[in-house]
Amino acid sequence: MKVRHLMSYPIATVRPEATVQEAILRMVSEGKGSVLVAGDGLLKEAQGIVTISHIFINVFAKGLDPGVVPVSTIMTPAPLVTIDPDASTT
């Protein structure tokens, strides 16, 4: 099996200035557990990634308001580790 068989499209993105609340709404609407943070929504400008875990640990567990916290403050910043879609999973 190849990595591409485990990938999902389209990739959900938010801009760096988006709030965590906006990221949550994007994840829910697209059925994703993460969003890429990208300038102008372009994947080639990926600046980081935000996952559900980031949100729970860095926002909810600290009692912060997701409506005011920018995703850029909680994301794992680029460079992101990627893998070729044609790589084998075995």
mmCIF file of N, CA, C and O in Angstrom:
data_model
loop_
_atom_site.group_PDB
_atom_site.id
_atom_site.type_symbol
_atom_site.label_atom_id
_atom_site.label_comp_id
_atom_site.label_asym_id
_atom_site.label_seq_id
_atom_site.Cartn_x
_atom_site.Cartn_y
_atom_site.Cartn_z
ATOM 1 N N MET A 1 0.842 -1.174 0.000
ATOM 2 C CA MET A 1 0.000 0.000 0.000
ATOM 3 C C MET A 1 0.883 1.232 0.000
ATOM 4 O O MET A 1 1.929 1.263 0.631
ATOM 5 N N LYS A 2 0.413 2.264 -0.677
ATOM 6 C CA LYS A 2 1.149 3.517 -0.753
ATOM 7 C C LYS A 2 0.522 4.565 0.178
ATOM 8 O O LYS A 2 -0.656 4.492 0.510
ATOM 9 N N VAL A 3 1.344 5.513 0.561
ATOM 10 C CA VAL A 3 0.904 6.588 1.439
ATOM 11 C C VAL A 3 -0.324 7.283 0.860
ATOM 12 O O VAL A 3 -1.252 7.631 1.587
ATOM 13 N N ARG A 4 -0.380 7.472 -0.446
ATOM 14 C CA ARG A 4 -1.497 8.185 -1.070
ATOM 15 C C ARG A 4 -2.851 7.546 -0.761
ATOM 16 O O ARG A 4 -3.858 8.212 -0.752
ATOM 17 N N HIS A 5 -2.858 6.245 -0.451
ATOM 18 C CA HIS A 5 -4.110 5.567 -0.125
ATOM 19 C C HIS A 5 -4.621 5.927 1.273
ATOM 20 O O HIS A 5 -5.771 5.643 1.603
ATOM 21 N N LEU A 6 -3.768 6.538 2.084
ATOM 22 C CA LEU A 6 -4.139 6.936 3.440
ATOM 23 C C LEU A 6 -4.374 8.445 3.558
ATOM 24 O O LEU A 6 -4.808 8.923 4.603
ATOM 25 N N MET A 7 -4.103 9.171 2.489
ATOM 26 C CA MET A 7 -4.231 10.631 2.491
ATOM 27 C C MET A 7 -5.673 11.037 2.230
ATOM 28 O O MET A 7 -6.441 10.285 1.640
ATOM 29 N N SER A 8 -6.013 12.234 2.686
ATOM 30 C CA SER A 8 -7.349 12.757 2.405
ATOM 31 C C SER A 8 -7.228 14.114 1.717
ATOM 32 O O SER A 8 -6.349 14.908 2.033
ATOM 33 N N TYR A 9 -8.103 14.336 0.799
ATOM 34 C CA TYR A 9 -8.165 15.601 0.060
ATOM 35 C C TYR A 9 -9.564 16.152 0.166
ATOM 36 O O TYR A 9 -10.508 15.382 0.315
ATOM 37 N N PRO A 10 -9.778 17.420 0.049
ATOM 38 C CA PRO A 10 -8.745 18.451 -0.039
ATOM 39 C C PRO A 10 -8.096 18.702 1.320
ATOM 40 O O PRO A 10 -8.653 18.349 2.358
ATOM 41 N N ILE A 11 -6.939 19.317 1.291
ATOM 42 C CA ILE A 11 -6.231 19.653 2.519
ATOM 43 C C ILE A 11 -6.845 20.935 3.079
ATOM 44 O O ILE A 11 -7.023 21.915 2.360
ATOM 45 N N ALA A 12 -7.201 20.914 4.339
ATOM 46 C CA ALA A 12 -7.812 22.084 4.986
ATOM 47 C C ALA A 12 -6.719 23.069 5.379
ATOM 48 O O ALA A 12 -5.694 22.683 5.936
ATOM 49 N N THR A 13 -6.958 24.346 5.073
ATOM 50 C CA THR A 13 -5.985 25.383 5.417
ATOM 51 C C THR A 13 -6.682 26.559 6.095
ATOM 52 O O THR A 13 -7.874 26.779 5.912
ATOM 53 N N VAL A 14 -5.901 27.287 6.876
ATOM 54 C CA VAL A 14 -6.316 28.577 7.439
ATOM 55 C C VAL A 14 -5.136 29.524 7.336
ATOM 56 O O VAL A 14 -3.988 29.095 7.247
ATOM 57 N N ARG A 15 -5.419 30.798 7.363
ATOM 58 C CA ARG A 15 -4.360 31.809 7.330
ATOM 59 C C ARG A 15 -3.756 31.957 8.732
ATOM 60 O O ARG A 15 -4.422 31.660 9.724
ATOM 61 N N PRO A 16 -2.521 32.425 8.843
ATOM 62 C CA PRO A 16 -1.865 32.555 10.157
ATOM 63 C C PRO A 16 -2.619 33.442 11.138
ATOM 64 O O PRO A 16 -2.565 33.224 12.340
ATOM 65 N N GLU A 17 -3.329 34.431 10.644
ATOM 66 C CA GLU A 17 -4.048 35.339 11.538
ATOM 67 C C GLU A 17 -5.425 34.810 11.935
ATOM 68 O O GLU A 17 -6.117 35.417 12.760
ATOM 69 N N ALA A 18 -5.827 33.677 11.393
ATOM 70 C CA ALA A 18 -7.114 33.078 11.758
ATOM 71 C C ALA A 18 -7.116 32.726 13.238
ATOM 72 O O ALA A 18 -6.078 32.410 13.823
ATOM 73 N N THR A 19 -8.291 32.785 13.844
ATOM 74 C CA THR A 19 -8.398 32.395 15.250
ATOM 75 C C THR A 19 -8.507 30.880 15.356
ATOM 76 O O THR A 19 -8.831 30.195 14.386
ATOM 77 N N VAL A 20 -8.262 30.387 16.540
ATOM 78 C CA VAL A 20 -8.425 28.954 16.798
ATOM 79 C C VAL A 20 -9.874 28.550 16.536
ATOM 80 O O VAL A 20 -10.129 27.476 15.984
ATOM 81 N N GLN A 21 -10.830 29.417 16.869
ATOM 82 C CA GLN A 21 -12.239 29.121 16.606
ATOM 83 C C GLN A 21 -12.471 28.900 15.110
ATOM 84 O O GLN A 21 -13.179 27.975 14.710
ATOM 85 N N GLU A 22 -11.879 29.733 14.278
ATOM 86 C CA GLU A 22 -12.004 29.564 12.826
ATOM 87 C C GLU A 22 -11.401 28.232 12.374
ATOM 88 O O GLU A 22 -11.953 27.546 11.506
ATOM 89 N N ALA A 23 -10.266 27.866 12.963
ATOM 90 C CA ALA A 23 -9.633 26.591 12.634
ATOM 91 C C ALA A 23 -10.528 25.415 13.036
ATOM 92 O O ALA A 23 -10.669 24.445 12.292
ATOM 93 N N ILE A 24 -11.134 25.522 14.219
ATOM 94 C CA ILE A 24 -12.044 24.467 14.685
ATOM 95 C C ILE A 24 -13.209 24.315 13.711
ATOM 96 O O ILE A 24 -13.557 23.195 13.317
ATOM 97 N N LEU A 25 -13.808 25.426 13.322
ATOM 98 C CA LEU A 25 -14.935 25.373 12.387
ATOM 99 C C LEU A 25 -14.528 24.771 11.046
ATOM 100 O O LEU A 25 -15.283 24.005 10.448
ATOM 101 N N ARG A 26 -13.320 25.088 10.581
ATOM 102 C CA ARG A 26 -12.827 24.511 9.322
ATOM 103 C C ARG A 26 -12.640 22.999 9.466
ATOM 104 O O ARG A 26 -13.020 22.222 8.609
ATOM 105 N N MET A 27 -12.049 22.567 10.589
ATOM 106 C CA MET A 27 -11.843 21.135 10.819
ATOM 107 C C MET A 27 -13.177 20.398 10.865
ATOM 108 O O MET A 27 -13.320 19.329 10.264
ATOM 109 N N VAL A 28 -14.148 20.965 11.568
ATOM 110 C CA VAL A 28 -15.464 20.326 11.685
ATOM 111 C C VAL A 28 -16.144 20.254 10.323
ATOM 112 O O VAL A 28 -16.648 19.208 9.923
ATOM 113 N N SER A 29 -16.142 21.355 9.591
ATOM 114 C CA SER A 29 -16.852 21.381 8.306
ATOM 115 C C SER A 29 -16.222 20.455 7.273
ATOM 116 O O SER A 29 -16.904 19.951 6.393
ATOM 117 N N GLU A 30 -14.909 20.217 7.408
ATOM 118 C CA GLU A 30 -14.225 19.365 6.435
ATOM 119 C C GLU A 30 -13.917 17.975 6.984
ATOM 120 O O GLU A 30 -13.298 17.167 6.303
ATOM 121 N N GLY A 31 -14.322 17.708 8.218
ATOM 122 C CA GLY A 31 -14.098 16.388 8.798
ATOM 123 C C GLY A 31 -12.635 16.039 8.965
ATOM 124 O O GLY A 31 -12.230 14.903 8.753
ATOM 125 N N LYS A 32 -11.839 17.012 9.378
ATOM 126 C CA LYS A 32 -10.389 16.830 9.540
ATOM 127 C C LYS A 32 -9.988 16.966 10.997
ATOM 128 O O LYS A 32 -10.684 17.588 11.784
ATOM 129 N N GLY A 33 -8.836 16.415 11.343
ATOM 130 C CA GLY A 33 -8.299 16.538 12.691
ATOM 131 C C GLY A 33 -7.163 17.534 12.769
ATOM 132 O O GLY A 33 -6.541 17.698 13.810
ATOM 133 N N SER A 34 -6.901 18.218 11.634
ATOM 134 C CA SER A 34 -5.829 19.212 11.598
ATOM 135 C C SER A 34 -6.057 20.160 10.425
ATOM 136 O O SER A 34 -6.822 19.861 9.510
ATOM 137 N N VAL A 35 -5.377 21.302 10.496
ATOM 138 C CA VAL A 35 -5.368 22.254 9.385
ATOM 139 C C VAL A 35 -3.947 22.748 9.181
ATOM 140 O O VAL A 35 -3.195 22.916 10.154
ATOM 141 N N LEU A 36 -3.585 22.959 7.932
ATOM 142 C CA LEU A 36 -2.311 23.597 7.643
ATOM 143 C C LEU A 36 -2.500 25.097 7.752
ATOM 144 O O LEU A 36 -3.532 25.630 7.334
ATOM 145 N N VAL A 37 -1.509 25.759 8.310
ATOM 146 C CA VAL A 37 -1.517 27.209 8.396
ATOM 147 C C VAL A 37 -0.687 27.703 7.219
ATOM 148 O O VAL A 37 0.498 27.373 7.107
ATOM 149 N N ALA A 38 -1.340 28.426 6.300
ATOM 150 C CA ALA A 38 -0.665 28.825 5.067
ATOM 151 C C ALA A 38 -1.036 30.242 4.678
ATOM 152 O O ALA A 38 -2.206 30.615 4.730
ATOM 153 N N GLY A 39 -0.031 31.012 4.283
ATOM 154 C CA GLY A 39 -0.283 32.355 3.790
ATOM 155 C C GLY A 39 -1.091 32.303 2.512
ATOM 156 O O GLY A 39 -0.795 31.507 1.624
ATOM 157 N N ASP A 40 -2.124 33.106 2.433
ATOM 158 C CA ASP A 40 -3.031 33.145 1.288
ATOM 159 C C ASP A 40 -3.665 31.795 0.982
ATOM 160 O O ASP A 40 -4.131 31.572 -0.135
ATOM 161 N N GLY A 41 -3.645 30.865 1.944
ATOM 162 C CA GLY A 41 -4.255 29.554 1.744
ATOM 163 C C GLY A 41 -3.516 28.673 0.767
ATOM 164 O O GLY A 41 -4.028 27.651 0.333
ATOM 165 N N LEU A 42 -2.295 29.060 0.395
ATOM 166 C CA LEU A 42 -1.525 28.298 -0.581
ATOM 167 C C LEU A 42 -0.623 27.292 0.113
ATOM 168 O O LEU A 42 0.136 27.652 1.018
ATOM 169 N N LEU A 43 -0.706 26.028 -0.309
ATOM 170 C CA LEU A 43 0.095 24.984 0.338
ATOM 171 C C LEU A 43 1.583 25.249 0.220
ATOM 172 O O LEU A 43 2.348 24.904 1.113
ATOM 173 N N LYS A 44 2.009 25.882 -0.882
ATOM 174 C CA LYS A 44 3.438 26.159 -1.039
ATOM 175 C C LYS A 44 3.930 27.182 -0.032
ATOM 176 O O LYS A 44 5.119 27.349 0.156
ATOM 177 N N GLU A 45 2.990 27.869 0.619
ATOM 178 C CA GLU A 45 3.335 28.850 1.643
ATOM 179 C C GLU A 45 2.991 28.333 3.038
ATOM 180 O O GLU A 45 2.690 29.114 3.936
ATOM 181 N N ALA A 46 3.039 27.016 3.220
ATOM 182 C CA ALA A 46 2.711 26.425 4.520
ATOM 183 C C ALA A 46 3.666 26.956 5.588
ATOM 184 O O ALA A 46 4.876 26.912 5.429
ATOM 185 N N GLN A 47 3.087 27.483 6.650
ATOM 186 C CA GLN A 47 3.872 28.040 7.749
ATOM 187 C C GLN A 47 3.840 27.153 8.985
ATOM 188 O O GLN A 47 4.636 27.323 9.891
ATOM 189 N N GLY A 48 2.895 26.202 9.022
ATOM 190 C CA GLY A 48 2.794 25.322 10.170
ATOM 191 C C GLY A 48 1.548 24.468 10.095
ATOM 192 O O GLY A 48 0.854 24.445 9.079
ATOM 193 N N ILE A 49 1.276 23.766 11.191
ATOM 194 C CA ILE A 49 0.101 22.901 11.276
ATOM 195 C C ILE A 49 -0.501 23.030 12.673
ATOM 196 O O ILE A 49 0.221 23.221 13.657
ATOM 197 N N VAL A 50 -1.824 22.952 12.743
ATOM 198 C CA VAL A 50 -2.550 22.951 14.018
ATOM 199 C C VAL A 50 -3.393 21.687 14.057
ATOM 200 O O VAL A 50 -4.111 21.383 13.106
ATOM 201 N N THR A 51 -3.294 20.952 15.155
ATOM 202 C CA THR A 51 -4.056 19.722 15.330
ATOM 203 C C THR A 51 -5.036 19.879 16.497
ATOM 204 O O THR A 51 -4.940 20.825 17.281
ATOM 205 N N ILE A 52 -5.936 18.933 16.600
ATOM 206 C CA ILE A 52 -6.861 18.920 17.732
ATOM 207 C C ILE A 52 -6.082 18.922 19.046
ATOM 208 O O ILE A 52 -6.449 19.600 19.998
ATOM 209 N N SER A 53 -4.997 18.168 19.097
ATOM 210 C CA SER A 53 -4.172 18.130 20.321
ATOM 211 C C SER A 53 -3.616 19.500 20.661
ATOM 212 O O SER A 53 -3.593 19.895 21.836
ATOM 213 N N HIS A 54 -3.137 20.248 19.660
ATOM 214 C CA HIS A 54 -2.640 21.608 19.908
ATOM 215 C C HIS A 54 -3.726 22.438 20.585
ATOM 216 O O HIS A 54 -3.460 23.180 21.530
ATOM 217 N N ILE A 55 -4.929 22.329 20.067
ATOM 218 C CA ILE A 55 -6.039 23.131 20.577
ATOM 219 C C ILE A 55 -6.374 22.772 22.020
ATOM 220 O O ILE A 55 -6.530 23.651 22.873
ATOM 221 N N PHE A 56 -6.447 21.494 22.325
ATOM 222 C CA PHE A 56 -6.773 21.088 23.697
ATOM 223 C C PHE A 56 -5.676 21.481 24.676
ATOM 224 O O PHE A 56 -5.961 22.021 25.752
ATOM 225 N N ILE A 57 -4.425 21.233 24.323
ATOM 226 C CA ILE A 57 -3.306 21.498 25.240
ATOM 227 C C ILE A 57 -3.022 22.986 25.398
ATOM 228 O O ILE A 57 -2.780 23.468 26.507
ATOM 229 N N ASN A 58 -3.054 23.728 24.293
ATOM 230 C CA ASN A 58 -2.621 25.126 24.316
ATOM 231 C C ASN A 58 -3.737 26.151 24.452
ATOM 232 O O ASN A 58 -3.458 27.328 24.664
ATOM 233 N N VAL A 59 -4.987 25.717 24.327
ATOM 234 C CA VAL A 59 -6.089 26.666 24.434
ATOM 235 C C VAL A 59 -7.058 26.234 25.539
ATOM 236 O O VAL A 59 -7.181 26.890 26.564
ATOM 237 N N PHE A 60 -7.745 25.115 25.344
ATOM 238 C CA PHE A 60 -8.772 24.696 26.307
ATOM 239 C C PHE A 60 -8.202 24.398 27.686
ATOM 240 O O PHE A 60 -8.765 24.829 28.697
ATOM 241 N N ALA A 61 -7.082 23.680 27.751
ATOM 242 C CA ALA A 61 -6.506 23.326 29.052
ATOM 243 C C ALA A 61 -6.016 24.550 29.821
ATOM 244 O O ALA A 61 -5.895 24.515 31.043
ATOM 245 N N LYS A 62 -5.752 25.642 29.099
ATOM 246 C CA LYS A 62 -5.286 26.868 29.738
ATOM 247 C C LYS A 62 -6.409 27.870 29.958
ATOM 248 O O LYS A 62 -6.169 28.981 30.422
ATOM 249 N N GLY A 63 -7.634 27.481 29.602
ATOM 250 C CA GLY A 63 -8.782 28.356 29.803
ATOM 251 C C GLY A 63 -8.800 29.570 28.891
ATOM 252 O O GLY A 63 -9.420 30.582 29.218
ATOM 253 N N LEU A 64 -8.127 29.478 27.740
ATOM 254 C CA LEU A 64 -8.085 30.604 26.808
ATOM 255 C C LEU A 64 -9.313 30.605 25.900
ATOM 256 O O LEU A 64 -9.950 29.570 25.691
ATOM 257 N N ASP A 65 -9.618 31.745 25.343
ATOM 258 C CA ASP A 65 -10.765 31.912 24.453
ATOM 259 C C ASP A 65 -10.338 31.603 23.019
ATOM 260 O O ASP A 65 -9.534 32.347 22.436
ATOM 261 N N PRO A 66 -10.856 30.523 22.415
ATOM 262 C CA PRO A 66 -10.462 30.174 21.049
ATOM 263 C C PRO A 66 -10.872 31.222 20.023
ATOM 264 O O PRO A 66 -10.335 31.260 18.921
ATOM 265 N N GLY A 67 -11.777 32.110 20.409
ATOM 266 C CA GLY A 67 -12.216 33.164 19.503
ATOM 267 C C GLY A 67 -11.240 34.315 19.370
ATOM 268 O O GLY A 67 -11.400 35.160 18.489
ATOM 269 N N VAL A 68 -10.233 34.355 20.241
ATOM 270 C CA VAL A 68 -9.253 35.447 20.174
ATOM 271 C C VAL A 68 -7.812 34.965 19.993
ATOM 272 O O VAL A 68 -6.942 35.758 19.644
ATOM 273 N N VAL A 69 -7.552 33.687 20.212
ATOM 274 C CA VAL A 69 -6.189 33.157 20.084
ATOM 275 C C VAL A 69 -5.882 32.893 18.606
ATOM 276 O O VAL A 69 -6.589 32.123 17.954
ATOM 277 N N PRO A 70 -4.829 33.520 18.050
ATOM 278 C CA PRO A 70 -4.463 33.246 16.662
ATOM 279 C C PRO A 70 -3.810 31.863 16.534
ATOM 280 O O PRO A 70 -3.046 31.451 17.413
ATOM 281 N N VAL A 71 -4.097 31.174 15.451
ATOM 282 C CA VAL A 71 -3.509 29.841 15.249
ATOM 283 C C VAL A 71 -1.990 29.914 15.180
ATOM 284 O O VAL A 71 -1.301 28.964 15.567
ATOM 285 N N SER A 72 -1.462 31.033 14.730
ATOM 286 C CA SER A 72 -0.006 31.163 14.608
ATOM 287 C C SER A 72 0.708 31.040 15.949
ATOM 288 O O SER A 72 1.893 30.717 15.991
ATOM 289 N N THR A 73 -0.013 31.272 17.052
ATOM 290 C CA THR A 73 0.620 31.192 18.376
ATOM 291 C C THR A 73 0.636 29.778 18.945
ATOM 292 O O THR A 73 1.340 29.520 19.919
ATOM 293 N N ILE A 74 -0.133 28.859 18.352
ATOM 294 C CA ILE A 74 -0.165 27.488 18.886
ATOM 295 C C ILE A 74 0.293 26.444 17.880
ATOM 296 O O ILE A 74 0.409 25.273 18.218
ATOM 297 N N MET A 75 0.559 26.840 16.638
ATOM 298 C CA MET A 75 0.903 25.872 15.593
ATOM 299 C C MET A 75 2.305 25.314 15.783
ATOM 300 O O MET A 75 3.152 25.917 16.442
ATOM 301 N N THR A 76 2.532 24.133 15.216
ATOM 302 C CA THR A 76 3.892 23.630 15.057
ATOM 303 C C THR A 76 4.408 24.300 13.795
ATOM 304 O O THR A 76 3.823 24.133 12.715
ATOM 305 N N PRO A 77 5.471 25.100 13.915
ATOM 306 C CA PRO A 77 5.921 25.868 12.756
ATOM 307 C C PRO A 77 6.656 25.015 11.721
ATOM 308 O O PRO A 77 7.180 23.950 12.034
ATOM 309 N N ALA A 78 6.669 25.531 10.487
ATOM 310 C CA ALA A 78 7.439 24.908 9.410
ATOM 311 C C ALA A 78 8.913 24.982 9.795
ATOM 312 O O ALA A 78 9.291 25.813 10.610
ATOM 313 N N PRO A 79 9.774 24.126 9.257
ATOM 314 C CA PRO A 79 9.467 23.176 8.194
ATOM 315 C C PRO A 79 8.728 21.957 8.727
ATOM 316 O O PRO A 79 9.008 21.467 9.827
ATOM 317 N N LEU A 80 7.773 21.515 7.934
ATOM 318 C CA LEU A 80 6.999 20.324 8.278
ATOM 319 C C LEU A 80 7.637 19.109 7.626
ATOM 320 O O LEU A 80 8.194 19.200 6.543
ATOM 321 N N VAL A 81 7.562 17.982 8.291
ATOM 322 C CA VAL A 81 8.089 16.741 7.735
ATOM 323 C C VAL A 81 7.038 16.171 6.797
ATOM 324 O O VAL A 81 5.865 16.035 7.173
ATOM 325 N N THR A 82 7.430 15.902 5.584
ATOM 326 C CA THR A 82 6.500 15.356 4.597
ATOM 327 C C THR A 82 7.030 14.043 4.056
ATOM 328 O O THR A 82 8.197 13.707 4.251
ATOM 329 N N ILE A 83 6.156 13.338 3.362
ATOM 330 C CA ILE A 83 6.539 12.069 2.755
ATOM 331 C C ILE A 83 5.939 12.001 1.368
ATOM 332 O O ILE A 83 4.841 12.522 1.132
ATOM 333 N N ASP A 84 6.635 11.376 0.463
ATOM 334 C CA ASP A 84 6.170 11.240 -0.911
ATOM 335 C C ASP A 84 4.903 10.381 -0.938
ATOM 336 O O ASP A 84 4.861 9.314 -0.332
ATOM 337 N N PRO A 85 3.860 10.835 -1.631
ATOM 338 C CA PRO A 85 2.615 10.067 -1.708
ATOM 339 C C PRO A 85 2.787 8.655 -2.291
ATOM 340 O O PRO A 85 1.998 7.767 -2.008
ATOM 341 N N ASP A 86 3.850 8.459 -3.062
ATOM 342 C CA ASP A 86 4.090 7.150 -3.655
ATOM 343 C C ASP A 86 4.978 6.243 -2.793
ATOM 344 O O ASP A 86 5.293 5.118 -3.174
ATOM 345 N N ALA A 87 5.362 6.733 -1.604
ATOM 346 C CA ALA A 87 6.164 5.911 -0.696
ATOM 347 C C ALA A 87 5.318 4.746 -0.179
ATOM 348 O O ALA A 87 4.111 4.863 -0.011
ATOM 349 N N SER A 88 5.970 3.645 0.076
ATOM 350 C CA SER A 88 5.287 2.457 0.595
ATOM 351 C C SER A 88 5.031 2.613 2.088
ATOM 352 O O SER A 88 5.824 3.215 2.815
ATOM 353 N N THR A 89 3.928 2.049 2.558
ATOM 354 C CA THR A 89 3.621 2.094 3.979
ATOM 355 C C THR A 89 4.228 0.911 4.723
ATOM 356 O O THR A 89 4.125 0.836 5.948
ATOM 357 N N THR A 90 4.835 0.014 4.010
ATOM 358 C CA THR A 90 5.437 -1.163 4.657
ATOM 359 C C THR A 90 6.935 -1.061 4.731
ATOM 360 O O THR A 90 7.565 -0.309 4.086
#
